[in-house]
PDB file of C-alpha atoms in Angstrom:
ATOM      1  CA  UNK A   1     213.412 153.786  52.677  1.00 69.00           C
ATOM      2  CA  UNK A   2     213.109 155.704  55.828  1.00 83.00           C
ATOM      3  CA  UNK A   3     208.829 154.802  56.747  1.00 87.00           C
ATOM      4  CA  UNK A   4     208.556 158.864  58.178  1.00 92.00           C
ATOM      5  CA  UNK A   5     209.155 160.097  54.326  1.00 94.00           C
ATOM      6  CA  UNK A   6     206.736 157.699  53.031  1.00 94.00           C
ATOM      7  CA  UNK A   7     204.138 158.393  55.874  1.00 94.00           C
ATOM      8  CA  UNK A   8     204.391 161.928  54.735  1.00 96.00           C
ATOM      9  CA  UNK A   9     203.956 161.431  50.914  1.00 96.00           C
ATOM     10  CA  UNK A  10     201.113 159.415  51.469  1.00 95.00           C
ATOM     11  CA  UNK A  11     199.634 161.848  54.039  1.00 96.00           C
ATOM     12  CA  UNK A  12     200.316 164.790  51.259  1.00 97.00           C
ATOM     13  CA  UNK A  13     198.871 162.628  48.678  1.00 97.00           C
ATOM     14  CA  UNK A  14     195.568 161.944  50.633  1.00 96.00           C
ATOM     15  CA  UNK A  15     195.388 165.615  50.909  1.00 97.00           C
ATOM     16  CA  UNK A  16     195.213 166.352  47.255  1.00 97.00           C
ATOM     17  CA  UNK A  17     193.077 163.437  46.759  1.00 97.00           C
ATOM     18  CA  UNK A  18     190.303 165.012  49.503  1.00 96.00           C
ATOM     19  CA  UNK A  19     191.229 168.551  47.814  1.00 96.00           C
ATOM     20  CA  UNK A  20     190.378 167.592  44.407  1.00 95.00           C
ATOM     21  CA  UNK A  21     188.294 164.582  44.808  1.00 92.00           C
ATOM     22  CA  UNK A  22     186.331 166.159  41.599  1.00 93.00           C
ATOM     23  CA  UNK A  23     188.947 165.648  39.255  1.00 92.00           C
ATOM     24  CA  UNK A  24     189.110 161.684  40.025  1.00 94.00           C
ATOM     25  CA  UNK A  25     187.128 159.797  37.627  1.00 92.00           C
ATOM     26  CA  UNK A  26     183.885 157.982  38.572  1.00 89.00           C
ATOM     27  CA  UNK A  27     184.337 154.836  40.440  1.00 91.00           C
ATOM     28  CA  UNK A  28     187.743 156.215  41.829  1.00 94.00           C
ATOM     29  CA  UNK A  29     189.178 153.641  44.845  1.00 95.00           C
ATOM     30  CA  UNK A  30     190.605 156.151  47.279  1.00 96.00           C
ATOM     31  CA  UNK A  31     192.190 153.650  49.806  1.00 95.00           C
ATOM     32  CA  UNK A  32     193.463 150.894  47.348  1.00 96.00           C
ATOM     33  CA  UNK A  33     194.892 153.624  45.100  1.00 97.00           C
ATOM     34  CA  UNK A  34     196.591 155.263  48.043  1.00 96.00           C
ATOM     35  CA  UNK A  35     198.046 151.936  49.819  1.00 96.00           C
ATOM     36  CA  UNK A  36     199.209 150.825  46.015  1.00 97.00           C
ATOM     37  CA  UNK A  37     201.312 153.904  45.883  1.00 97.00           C
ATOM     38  CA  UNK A  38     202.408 153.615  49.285  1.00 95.00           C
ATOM     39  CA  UNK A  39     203.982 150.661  48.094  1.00 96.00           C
ATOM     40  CA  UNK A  40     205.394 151.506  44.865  1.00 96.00           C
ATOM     41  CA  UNK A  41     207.300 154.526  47.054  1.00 95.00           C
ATOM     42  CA  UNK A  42     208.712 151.875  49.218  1.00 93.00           C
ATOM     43  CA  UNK A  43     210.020 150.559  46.681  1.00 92.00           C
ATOM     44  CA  UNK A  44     211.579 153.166  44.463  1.00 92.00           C
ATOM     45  CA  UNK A  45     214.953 154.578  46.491  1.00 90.00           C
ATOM     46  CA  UNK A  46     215.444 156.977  43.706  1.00 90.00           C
ATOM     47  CA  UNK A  47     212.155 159.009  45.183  1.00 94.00           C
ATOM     48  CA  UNK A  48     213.590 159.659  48.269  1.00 90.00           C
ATOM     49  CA  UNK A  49     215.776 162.611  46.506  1.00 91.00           C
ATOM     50  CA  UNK A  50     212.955 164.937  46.499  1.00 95.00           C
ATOM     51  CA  UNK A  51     210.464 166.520  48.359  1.00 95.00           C
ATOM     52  CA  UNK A  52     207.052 164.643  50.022  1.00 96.00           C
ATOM     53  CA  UNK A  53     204.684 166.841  48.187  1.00 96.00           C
ATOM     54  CA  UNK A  54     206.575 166.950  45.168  1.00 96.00           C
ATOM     55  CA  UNK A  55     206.251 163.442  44.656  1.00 97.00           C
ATOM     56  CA  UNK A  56     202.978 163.060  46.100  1.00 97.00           C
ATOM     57  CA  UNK A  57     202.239 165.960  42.899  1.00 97.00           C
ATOM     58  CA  UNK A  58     203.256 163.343  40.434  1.00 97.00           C
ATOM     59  CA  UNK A  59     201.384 160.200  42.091  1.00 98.00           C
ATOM     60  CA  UNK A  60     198.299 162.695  41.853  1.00 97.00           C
ATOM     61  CA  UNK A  61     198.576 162.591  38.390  1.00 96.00           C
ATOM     62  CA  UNK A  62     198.041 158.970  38.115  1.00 96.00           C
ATOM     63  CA  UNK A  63     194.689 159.292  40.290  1.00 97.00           C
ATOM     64  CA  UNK A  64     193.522 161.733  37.682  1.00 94.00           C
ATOM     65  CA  UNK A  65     193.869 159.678  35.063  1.00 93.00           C
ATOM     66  CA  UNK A  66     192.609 155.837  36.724  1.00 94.00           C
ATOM     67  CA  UNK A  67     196.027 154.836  35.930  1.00 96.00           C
ATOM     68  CA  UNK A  68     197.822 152.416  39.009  1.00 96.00           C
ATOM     69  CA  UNK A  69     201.622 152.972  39.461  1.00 96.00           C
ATOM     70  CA  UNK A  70     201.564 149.590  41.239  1.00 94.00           C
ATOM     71  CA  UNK A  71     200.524 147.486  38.489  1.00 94.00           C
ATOM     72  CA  UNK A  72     203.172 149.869  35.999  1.00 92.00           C
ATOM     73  CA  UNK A  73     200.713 151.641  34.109  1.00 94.00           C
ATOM     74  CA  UNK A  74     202.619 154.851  35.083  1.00 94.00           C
ATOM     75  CA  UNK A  75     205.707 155.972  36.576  1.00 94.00           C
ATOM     76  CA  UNK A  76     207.364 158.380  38.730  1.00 95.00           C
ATOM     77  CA  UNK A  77     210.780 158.970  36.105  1.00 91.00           C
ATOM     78  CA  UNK A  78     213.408 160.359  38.332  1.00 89.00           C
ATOM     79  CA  UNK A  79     216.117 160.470  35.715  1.00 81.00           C
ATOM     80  CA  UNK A  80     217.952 163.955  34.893  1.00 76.00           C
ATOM     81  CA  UNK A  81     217.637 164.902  38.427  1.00 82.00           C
ATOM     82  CA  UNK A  82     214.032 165.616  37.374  1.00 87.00           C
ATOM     83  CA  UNK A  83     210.759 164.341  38.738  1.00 94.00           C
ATOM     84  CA  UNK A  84     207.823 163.767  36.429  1.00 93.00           C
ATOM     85  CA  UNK A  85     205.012 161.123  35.411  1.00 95.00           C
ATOM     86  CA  UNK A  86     205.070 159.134  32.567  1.00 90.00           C
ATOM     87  CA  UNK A  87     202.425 156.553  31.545  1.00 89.00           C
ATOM     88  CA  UNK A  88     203.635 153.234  30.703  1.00 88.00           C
ATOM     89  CA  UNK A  89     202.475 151.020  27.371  1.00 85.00           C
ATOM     90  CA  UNK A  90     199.807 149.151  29.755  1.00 89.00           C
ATOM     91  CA  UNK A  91     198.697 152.600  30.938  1.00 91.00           C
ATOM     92  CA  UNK A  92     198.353 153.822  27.098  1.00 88.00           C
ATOM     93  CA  UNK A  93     196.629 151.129  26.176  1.00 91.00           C
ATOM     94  CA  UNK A  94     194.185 152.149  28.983  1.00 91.00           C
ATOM     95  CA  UNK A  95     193.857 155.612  27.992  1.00 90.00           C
ATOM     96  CA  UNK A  96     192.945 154.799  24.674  1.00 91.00           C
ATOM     97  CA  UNK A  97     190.199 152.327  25.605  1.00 90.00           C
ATOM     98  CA  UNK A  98     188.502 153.959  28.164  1.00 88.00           C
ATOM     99  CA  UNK A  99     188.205 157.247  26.116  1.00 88.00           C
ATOM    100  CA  UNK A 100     187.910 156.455  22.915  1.00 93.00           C
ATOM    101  CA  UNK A 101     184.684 158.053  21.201  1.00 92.00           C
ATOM    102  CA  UNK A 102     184.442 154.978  18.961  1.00 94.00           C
ATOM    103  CA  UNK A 103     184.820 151.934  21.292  1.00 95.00           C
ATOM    104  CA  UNK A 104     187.305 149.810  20.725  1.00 96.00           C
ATOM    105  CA  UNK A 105     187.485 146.212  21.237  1.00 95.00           C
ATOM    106  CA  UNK A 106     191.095 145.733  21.582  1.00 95.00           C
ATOM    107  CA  UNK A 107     194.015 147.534  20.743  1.00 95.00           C
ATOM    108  CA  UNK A 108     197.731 146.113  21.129  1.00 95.00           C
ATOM    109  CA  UNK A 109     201.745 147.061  20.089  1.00 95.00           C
ATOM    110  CA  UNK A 110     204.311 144.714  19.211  1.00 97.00           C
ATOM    111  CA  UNK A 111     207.752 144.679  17.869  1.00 98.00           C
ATOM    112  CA  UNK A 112     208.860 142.957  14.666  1.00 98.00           C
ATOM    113  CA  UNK A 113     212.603 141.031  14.973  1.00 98.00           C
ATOM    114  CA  UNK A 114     214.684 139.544  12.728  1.00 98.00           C
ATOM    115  CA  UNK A 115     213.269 136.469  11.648  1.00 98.00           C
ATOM    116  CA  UNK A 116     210.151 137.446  12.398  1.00 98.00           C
ATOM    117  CA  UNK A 117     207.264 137.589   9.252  1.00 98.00           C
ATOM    118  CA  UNK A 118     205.307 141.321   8.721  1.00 97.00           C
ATOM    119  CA  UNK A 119     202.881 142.028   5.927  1.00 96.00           C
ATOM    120  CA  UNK A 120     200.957 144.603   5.372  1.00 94.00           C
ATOM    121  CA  UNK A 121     198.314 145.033   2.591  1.00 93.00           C
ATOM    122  CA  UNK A 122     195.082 146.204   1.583  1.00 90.00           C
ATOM    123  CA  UNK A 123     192.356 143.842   0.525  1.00 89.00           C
ATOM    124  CA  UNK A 124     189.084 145.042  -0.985  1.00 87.00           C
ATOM    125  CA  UNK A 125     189.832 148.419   0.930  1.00 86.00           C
ATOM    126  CA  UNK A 126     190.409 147.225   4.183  1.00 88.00           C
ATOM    127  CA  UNK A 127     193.669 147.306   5.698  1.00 90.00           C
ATOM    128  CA  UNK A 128     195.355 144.027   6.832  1.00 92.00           C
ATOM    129  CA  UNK A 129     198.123 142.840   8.884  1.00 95.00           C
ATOM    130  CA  UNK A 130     200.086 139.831   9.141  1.00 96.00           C
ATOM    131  CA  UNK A 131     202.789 138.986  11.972  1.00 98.00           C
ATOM    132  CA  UNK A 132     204.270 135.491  12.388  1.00 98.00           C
ATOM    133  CA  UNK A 133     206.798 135.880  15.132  1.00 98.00           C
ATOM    134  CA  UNK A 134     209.852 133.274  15.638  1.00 97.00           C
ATOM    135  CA  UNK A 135     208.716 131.528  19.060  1.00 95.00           C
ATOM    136  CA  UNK A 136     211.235 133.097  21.537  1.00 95.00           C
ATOM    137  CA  UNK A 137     212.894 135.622  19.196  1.00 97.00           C
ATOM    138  CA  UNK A 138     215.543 137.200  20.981  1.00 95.00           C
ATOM    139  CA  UNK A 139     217.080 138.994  17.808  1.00 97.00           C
ATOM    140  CA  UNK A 140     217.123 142.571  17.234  1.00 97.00           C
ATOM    141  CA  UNK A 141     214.456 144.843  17.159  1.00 98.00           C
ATOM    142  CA  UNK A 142     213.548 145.911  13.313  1.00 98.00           C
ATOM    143  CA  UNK A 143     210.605 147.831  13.928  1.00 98.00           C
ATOM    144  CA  UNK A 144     207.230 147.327  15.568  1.00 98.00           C
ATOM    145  CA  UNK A 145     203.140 148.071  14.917  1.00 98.00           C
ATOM    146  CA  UNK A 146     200.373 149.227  16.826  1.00 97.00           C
ATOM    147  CA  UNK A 147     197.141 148.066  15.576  1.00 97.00           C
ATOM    148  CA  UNK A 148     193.432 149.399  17.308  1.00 96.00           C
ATOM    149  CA  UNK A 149     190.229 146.696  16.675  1.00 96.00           C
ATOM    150  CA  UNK A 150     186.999 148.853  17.259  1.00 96.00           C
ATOM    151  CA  UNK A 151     183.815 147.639  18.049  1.00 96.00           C
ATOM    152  CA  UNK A 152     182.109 148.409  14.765  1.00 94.00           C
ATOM    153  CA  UNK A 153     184.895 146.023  12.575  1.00 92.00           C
ATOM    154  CA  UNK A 154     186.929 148.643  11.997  1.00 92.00           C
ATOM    155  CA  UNK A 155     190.901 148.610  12.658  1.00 94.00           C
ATOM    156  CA  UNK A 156     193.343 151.450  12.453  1.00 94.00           C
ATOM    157  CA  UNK A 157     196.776 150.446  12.694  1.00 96.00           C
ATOM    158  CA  UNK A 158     200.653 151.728  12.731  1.00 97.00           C
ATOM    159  CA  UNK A 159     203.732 150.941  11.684  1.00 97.00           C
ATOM    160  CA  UNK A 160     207.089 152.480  12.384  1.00 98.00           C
ATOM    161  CA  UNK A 161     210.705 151.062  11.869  1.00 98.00           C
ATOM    162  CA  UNK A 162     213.512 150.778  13.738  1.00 97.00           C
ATOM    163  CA  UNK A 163     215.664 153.581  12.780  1.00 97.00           C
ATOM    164  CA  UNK A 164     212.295 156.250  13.094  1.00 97.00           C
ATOM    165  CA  UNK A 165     212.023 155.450  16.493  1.00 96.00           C
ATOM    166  CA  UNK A 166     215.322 155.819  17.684  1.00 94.00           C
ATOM    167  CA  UNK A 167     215.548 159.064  15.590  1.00 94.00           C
ATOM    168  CA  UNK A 168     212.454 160.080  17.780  1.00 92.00           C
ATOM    169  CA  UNK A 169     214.380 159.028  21.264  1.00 90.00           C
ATOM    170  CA  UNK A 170     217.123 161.149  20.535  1.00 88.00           C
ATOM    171  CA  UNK A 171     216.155 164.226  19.033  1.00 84.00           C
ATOM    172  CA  UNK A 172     212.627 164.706  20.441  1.00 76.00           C
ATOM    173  CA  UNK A 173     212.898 162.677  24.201  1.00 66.00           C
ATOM    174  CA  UNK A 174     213.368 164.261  27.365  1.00 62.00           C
ATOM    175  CA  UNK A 175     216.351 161.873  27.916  1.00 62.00           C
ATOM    176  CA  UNK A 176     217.189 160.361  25.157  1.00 58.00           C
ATOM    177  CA  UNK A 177     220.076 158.550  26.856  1.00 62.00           C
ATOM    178  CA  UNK A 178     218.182 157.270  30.143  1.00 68.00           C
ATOM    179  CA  UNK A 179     218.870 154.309  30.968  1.00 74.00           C
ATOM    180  CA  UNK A 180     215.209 153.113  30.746  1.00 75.00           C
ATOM    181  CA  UNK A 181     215.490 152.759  27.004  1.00 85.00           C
ATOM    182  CA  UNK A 182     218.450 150.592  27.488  1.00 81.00           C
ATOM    183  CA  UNK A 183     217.055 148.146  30.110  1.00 82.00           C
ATOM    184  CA  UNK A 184     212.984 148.209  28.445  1.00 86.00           C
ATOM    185  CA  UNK A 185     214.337 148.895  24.699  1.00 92.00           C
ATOM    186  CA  UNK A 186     211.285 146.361  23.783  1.00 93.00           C
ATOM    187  CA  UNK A 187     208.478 148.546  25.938  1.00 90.00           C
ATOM    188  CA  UNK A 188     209.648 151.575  24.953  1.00 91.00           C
ATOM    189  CA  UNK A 189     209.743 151.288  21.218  1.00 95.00           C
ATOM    190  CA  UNK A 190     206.108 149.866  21.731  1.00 94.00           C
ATOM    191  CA  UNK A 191     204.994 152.908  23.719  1.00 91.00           C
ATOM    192  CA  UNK A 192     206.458 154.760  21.151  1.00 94.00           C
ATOM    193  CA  UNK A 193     204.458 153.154  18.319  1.00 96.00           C
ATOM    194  CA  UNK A 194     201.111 152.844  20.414  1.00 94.00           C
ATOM    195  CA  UNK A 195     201.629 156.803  21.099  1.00 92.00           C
ATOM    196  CA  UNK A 196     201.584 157.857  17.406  1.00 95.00           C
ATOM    197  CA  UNK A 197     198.587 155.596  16.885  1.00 96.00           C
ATOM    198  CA  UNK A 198     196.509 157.046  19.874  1.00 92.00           C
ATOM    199  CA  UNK A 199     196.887 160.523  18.632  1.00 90.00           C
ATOM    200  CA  UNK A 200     194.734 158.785  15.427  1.00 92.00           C
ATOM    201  CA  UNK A 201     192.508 157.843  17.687  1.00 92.00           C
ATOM    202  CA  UNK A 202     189.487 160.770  19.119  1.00 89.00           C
ATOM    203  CA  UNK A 203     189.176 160.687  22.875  1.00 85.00           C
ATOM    204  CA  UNK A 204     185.751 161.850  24.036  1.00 79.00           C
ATOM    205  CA  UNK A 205     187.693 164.359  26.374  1.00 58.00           C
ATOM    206  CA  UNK A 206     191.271 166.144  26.107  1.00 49.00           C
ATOM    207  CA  UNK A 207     191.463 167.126  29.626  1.00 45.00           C
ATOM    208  CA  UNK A 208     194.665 164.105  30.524  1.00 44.00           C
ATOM    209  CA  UNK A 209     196.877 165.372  27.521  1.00 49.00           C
ATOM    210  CA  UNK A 210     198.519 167.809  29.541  1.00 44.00           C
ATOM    211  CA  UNK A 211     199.277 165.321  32.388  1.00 46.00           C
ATOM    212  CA  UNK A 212     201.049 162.519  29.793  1.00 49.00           C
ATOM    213  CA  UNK A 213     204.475 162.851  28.897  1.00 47.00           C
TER     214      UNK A 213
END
């Protein structure tokens, strides 16, 4: 990638970043989150299709949020000749914990395969899982869970099959037929499951809704 265009995004990004330095959360690294995206540009070619500031835009979003494009917590989708930000599972599960009015302790997605062993029940009113997964299952994705451990003992969990989740992808994604479903089927259908559970789950603040998508 030609080192002028990515001079310039990070040069527009820096701009926004001084510009609206009050929208960054507390603790916000300037320089490291700046030189991380500076390398992330490098290496997506696909960026190089659009405009300096546009992309710079999109990277912005990330800053508001704390979320690092470097370590894949979000993304700059370029698919459908479109450029927007997405947040990745890793960047979800940051969200979530970081906002969260009732803390949680830990909160995780995984998919279920063939072979694999999922139970859920209720025991003396509390809701339970149980997941025994084949050690390097390979086979095909049946469904997968999100489950949220809060600091107080409590748990709130999801479940969602196969077949729901690809009914979501193609009648309510933006592109349904990208090829990132094909080549991170397994990361997907966890975002997927760790989204519905999030919306469960009261933020202290609603102000980064309208930046996910």
């Amino acid at each position: 990638m030609n080192n002028d265009y990515v001079v310039k995004i990070q040069e527009a990004l820096e701009n926004l970043l001084d510009a609206k330095h009050d929208a960054l959360p507390s603790g916000f690294r300037k320089t490291r989150f700046s030189e991380n995206c500076r390398a992330y540009v490098k290496d997506n070619m696909n960026l190089q299709k659009y405009d300096a500031e546009e992309v710079a835009l999109v990277l912005f979003k990330g800053a508001v949020l704390g979320l690092d494009f470097l370590a894949k917590e979000c993304h700059a989708i370029t698919e459908g000749g479109v450029l927007r930000f997405q947040t990745d599972y890793k960047g979800e599960m940051a969200l979530v914990k970081k906002h969260s009015v009732r803390p949680i302790l830990d909160i995780y997605a995984k998919n279920v395969r063939e072979g694999d062993v999922f139970r859920e029940e209720i025991c003396e009113g509390k809701p339970l899982i149980h997941f025994n997964p084949l050690a390097f299952n390979n086979s095909k994705i049946i469904g997968s869970f999100a489950v949220a451990l809060f600091s107080d003992g409590g748990m709130v969990y999801e479940t969602m099959p196969a077949e729901e989740i690809e009914g979501i992808r193609l009648h309510y994604g933006k592109t349904p037929n990208s090829d990132t479903w094909e080549k991170s089927q397994g990361e997907m259908y966890k975002r997927t499951v760790l989204r519905r559970l999030c919306k469960t789950i009261e933020p202290e603040f609603r102000k980064y809704d309208s930046l996910k998508t």
